[in-house]
């Protein structure tokens, strides 16, 4: 389809490798320099910046992290140019991305395995070093972007999806503190609200144990809030439920209350050996029976309850739909299209834009229980 805005670049955006990687010790898991993709803004968007942290789960053992070194999630050797056009909030087409189409857009690649939060290293079985340098990657990449024009931004949206959504929550206040007070800086976490579900389907606290290993292995304490650490275990402080209590910067939380990744990996991890009927439900919520839906509703209720703190934060927003999905900003179909999920007759792009630009008061939308929303696809 020809683009209607006339100026939408269709060529992929090249990867830029961090120039100061060696000097800053900011390495991917395999020791290669981290990378990001920068597309310059135009027109009235040339002073506005969208900075996005990529997601991709976590690794909690030296062996798992070592395995990632042979993929894009652990090495810049595998990073290729990315197509922004057609990809939701990165779309350069004004029709599908009216508020952010001509902004400077940055997609920061994820190659550390701990939500840009760790600072440690380990030794693989073959004797080579595995670098857990997510915090240094975050700091060095943001530093380089500041030199490339981010420091002169008039308005900024700091985003991330999945593990990158958690990273956005972790770094939100630090990121906004880098700008003068008059600059509009807000944070937007997509599918990063991971729940501390006390038990999976087998009765084990498997996800908490997994997070605990990540926290210990990669040494993520430095990015956790001091007031939380004074009273709670560091692992508990790594969960968004605790993190959002301390954040001062305006933030928007976008999540499905029936997040497909969390249902598949937190409630029904492979280690819990779900029975056949649960395997079918895990693959597609449409296959779940009424008893199983009740269990999923409990997950939803946990999320809604954990998000209550946002009601007292006037400049925060949220869009919690009931769609069986994970990460909704990076796809045109869910961000802004005729078939996008809607709450209050608005799609995600409209609600986020209204929140960022202050076009409507109290942008806090929570969907009814599954399967009530016919706009979920």
Coordinates of N, CA and C in Angstrom, one line a residue, residues 241-332:
X241 N 5.2 -4.5 40.7 CA 4.3 -4.2 41.8 C 5.0 -3.3 42.8
X242 N 6.3 -3.6 43.1 CA 7.0 -2.8 44.1 C 7.6 -1.6 43.4
X243 N 8.1 -1.8 42.2 CA 8.8 -0.7 41.6 C 8.0 0.5 41.3
X244 N 6.7 0.3 40.9 CA 5.8 1.5 40.6 C 5.5 2.4 41.8
X245 N 5.6 1.8 43.0 CA 5.3 2.6 44.2 C 6.2 3.8 44.4
X246 N 7.5 3.7 43.9 CA 8.5 4.7 44.1 C 8.7 5.7 43.0
X247 N 8.1 5.4 41.8 CA 8.5 6.2 40.6 C 7.7 7.5 40.6
X248 N 8.5 8.6 40.3 CA 7.9 9.9 40.3 C 7.6 10.4 38.9
X249 N 8.3 9.9 37.9 CA 8.0 10.3 36.5 C 6.7 9.8 36.1
X250 N 5.9 10.6 35.3 CA 4.6 10.1 34.7 C 4.9 8.9 33.9
X251 N 4.0 7.9 34.1 CA 4.2 6.6 33.4 C 2.9 6.1 32.9
X252 N 2.9 5.3 31.8 CA 1.7 4.7 31.2 C 2.0 3.2 31.2
X253 N 1.1 2.4 31.8 CA 1.2 0.9 31.8 C 0.2 0.4 30.8
X254 N 0.8 -0.3 29.8 CA -0.1 -1.0 28.8 C 0.2 -2.5 29.0
X255 N -0.9 -3.3 29.3 CA -0.7 -4.7 29.5 C -2.1 -5.4 29.2
X256 N -2.0 -6.7 28.9 CA -3.2 -7.5 28.8 C -3.3 -8.1 30.2
X257 N -4.6 -8.1 30.7 CA -4.8 -8.8 32.0 C -4.7 -10.3 31.9
X258 N -4.7 -10.7 30.6 CA -4.5 -12.2 30.3 C -3.3 -12.3 29.4
X259 N -2.2 -11.7 29.9 CA -1.0 -11.7 29.1 C -0.5 -13.1 28.7
X260 N -0.4 -13.3 27.4 CA -0.2 -14.7 26.9 C 1.2 -15.2 27.4
X261 N 2.2 -14.4 27.5 CA 3.5 -14.8 27.9 C 3.5 -15.2 29.4
X262 N 2.8 -14.4 30.2 CA 2.7 -14.8 31.6 C 1.9 -16.0 31.9
X263 N 0.8 -16.2 31.1 CA 0.0 -17.4 31.3 C 0.9 -18.6 30.9
X264 N 1.6 -18.5 29.8 CA 2.4 -19.6 29.3 C 3.7 -19.9 30.1
X265 N 4.3 -18.9 30.8 CA 5.5 -19.0 31.4 C 5.5 -18.8 32.9
X266 N 4.5 -18.1 33.5 CA 4.5 -17.9 34.9 C 3.5 -18.8 35.5
X267 N 2.2 -18.9 35.0 CA 1.2 -19.8 35.5 C 1.4 -21.2 35.1
X268 N 1.8 -21.4 33.8 CA 1.9 -22.8 33.3 C 3.3 -23.1 32.7
X269 N 4.4 -22.9 33.4 CA 5.7 -23.1 32.9 C 5.9 -24.6 32.6
X270 N 6.8 -24.9 31.6 CA 7.0 -26.4 31.3 C 7.3 -27.2 32.5
X271 N 8.1 -26.6 33.5 CA 8.5 -27.3 34.7 C 7.3 -27.8 35.5
X272 N 6.2 -27.1 35.3 CA 5.0 -27.5 36.2 C 4.2 -28.7 35.6
X273 N 4.7 -29.2 34.4 CA 4.1 -30.3 33.7 C 2.6 -30.2 33.6
X274 N 2.1 -29.2 33.0 CA 0.6 -29.1 32.9 C 0.0 -30.2 32.1
X275 N -1.2 -30.7 32.6 CA -1.9 -31.8 31.9 C -2.4 -31.3 30.6
X276 N -2.9 -32.3 29.8 CA -3.2 -32.0 28.4 C -4.2 -30.9 28.2
X277 N -5.3 -30.8 29.0 CA -6.3 -29.8 28.8 C -5.7 -28.4 29.1
X278 N -4.7 -28.3 30.0 CA -4.0 -27.1 30.3 C -3.1 -26.7 29.1
X279 N -2.5 -27.7 28.5 CA -1.6 -27.4 27.4 C -2.3 -26.7 26.2
X280 N -3.6 -27.3 26.0 CA -4.4 -26.7 24.9 C -4.8 -25.3 25.3
X281 N -5.2 -25.0 26.6 CA -5.6 -23.7 27.1 C -4.4 -22.7 27.0
X282 N -3.2 -23.3 27.3 CA -2.0 -22.4 27.3 C -1.7 -21.9 25.9
X283 N -2.0 -22.7 24.9 CA -1.7 -22.3 23.5 C -2.7 -21.3 23.0
X284 N -3.9 -21.4 23.5 CA -5.0 -20.5 22.9 C -6.1 -20.4 24.0
X285 N -6.3 -19.2 24.5 CA -7.3 -19.0 25.5 C -8.7 -19.4 25.1
X286 N -8.9 -19.5 23.8 CA -10.2 -19.9 23.3 C -10.5 -21.4 23.6
X287 N -9.4 -22.2 23.9 CA -9.6 -23.6 24.3 C -9.8 -23.8 25.7
X288 N -9.7 -22.8 26.6 CA -9.8 -23.0 28.0 C -11.3 -23.2 28.4
X289 N -11.5 -24.1 29.4 CA -12.8 -24.4 29.9 C -13.1 -23.4 31.0
X290 N -14.4 -23.4 31.5 CA -14.8 -22.4 32.5 C -14.0 -22.5 33.8
X291 N -13.6 -23.7 34.2 CA -12.8 -23.8 35.4 C -11.4 -23.1 35.2
X292 N -10.8 -23.4 34.0 CA -9.5 -22.8 33.7 C -9.6 -21.2 33.6
X293 N -10.7 -20.8 33.0 CA -10.9 -19.3 32.9 C -10.9 -18.7 34.3
X294 N -11.5 -19.4 35.2 CA -11.6 -18.9 36.6 C -10.2 -18.7 37.2
X295 N -9.3 -19.6 36.9 CA -7.9 -19.5 37.3 C -7.2 -18.3 36.7
X296 N -7.5 -18.1 35.4 CA -7.0 -17.0 34.6 C -7.5 -15.7 35.2
X297 N -8.8 -15.7 35.6 CA -9.4 -14.5 36.1 C -8.7 -14.1 37.4
X298 N -8.2 -15.1 38.2 CA -7.5 -14.8 39.4 C -6.2 -14.0 39.1
X299 N -5.5 -14.4 38.0 CA -4.3 -13.7 37.5 C -4.7 -12.2 37.2
X300 N -5.8 -12.1 36.5 CA -6.3 -10.7 36.1 C -6.5 -9.9 37.4
X301 N -7.2 -10.5 38.4 CA -7.5 -9.8 39.6 C -6.3 -9.3 40.3
X302 N -5.3 -10.2 40.3 CA -4.0 -9.9 40.9 C -3.4 -8.6 40.3
X303 N -3.4 -8.6 38.9 CA -2.9 -7.5 38.2 C -3.7 -6.2 38.5
X304 N -5.0 -6.3 38.5 CA -5.8 -5.1 38.7 C -5.6 -4.5 40.1
X305 N -5.4 -5.5 41.1 CA -5.2 -5.1 42.5 C -3.8 -4.4 42.6
X306 N -2.8 -5.0 41.9 CA -1.4 -4.4 42.0 C -1.3 -3.0 41.4
X307 N -2.3 -2.8 40.4 CA -2.2 -1.5 39.7 C -3.0 -0.4 40.4
X308 N -3.7 -0.7 41.5 CA -4.6 0.2 42.2 C -3.8 1.5 42.6
X309 N -2.5 1.3 42.9 CA -1.7 2.4 43.3 C -1.7 3.5 42.3
X310 N -1.9 3.2 41.0 CA -1.9 4.2 39.9 C -3.1 5.1 40.0
X311 N -4.1 4.7 40.6 CA -5.3 5.6 40.8 C -5.0 6.9 41.5
X312 N -4.0 6.8 42.4 CA -3.6 8.0 43.1 C -2.6 8.9 42.4
X313 N -2.2 8.4 41.2 CA -1.1 9.2 40.5 C -1.8 9.8 39.3
X314 N -2.1 11.1 39.5 CA -2.9 11.8 38.5 C -2.3 11.9 37.1
X315 N -1.0 11.9 37.0 CA -0.3 12.1 35.7 C 0.1 10.7 35.1
X316 N -0.4 9.6 35.7 CA -0.2 8.3 35.1 C -1.3 7.8 34.3
X317 N -1.1 6.8 33.5 CA -2.2 6.3 32.7 C -2.1 4.8 32.5
X318 N -3.1 4.1 32.1 CA -3.1 2.7 31.8 C -4.1 2.2 30.8
X319 N -3.8 1.2 30.2 CA -4.7 0.5 29.2 C -4.6 -1.0 29.4
X320 N -5.5 -1.6 30.2 CA -5.4 -3.0 30.5 C -6.5 -3.7 29.8
X321 N -6.2 -4.3 28.7 CA -7.3 -5.0 28.0 C -7.4 -6.5 28.3
X322 N -8.3 -7.2 27.7 CA -8.5 -8.6 28.1 C -8.2 -9.5 26.9
X323 N -7.2 -9.1 26.1 CA -6.8 -9.8 24.9 C -5.7 -10.8 25.3
X324 N -5.7 -12.0 24.7 CA -4.7 -13.0 24.9 C -3.5 -12.6 24.0
X325 N -2.6 -11.7 24.6 CA -1.6 -11.2 23.7 C -0.4 -10.7 24.6
X326 N 0.7 -10.3 24.0 CA 1.9 -9.8 24.7 C 2.6 -8.9 23.8
X327 N 2.8 -7.7 24.2 CA 3.5 -6.6 23.4 C 2.5 -6.1 22.3
X328 N 2.0 -4.9 22.5 CA 1.0 -4.4 21.6 C 1.4 -3.1 20.9
X329 N 2.5 -2.5 21.3 CA 2.9 -1.3 20.6 C 3.6 -1.4 19.3
X330 N 4.2 -2.6 19.1 CA 5.2 -2.8 18.0 C 4.5 -3.3 16.7
X331 N 3.2 -3.5 16.8 CA 2.5 -4.1 15.6 C 1.3 -3.2 15.2
X332 N 1.3 -2.9 13.9 CA 0.2 -2.0 13.5 C -1.2 -2.5 13.8

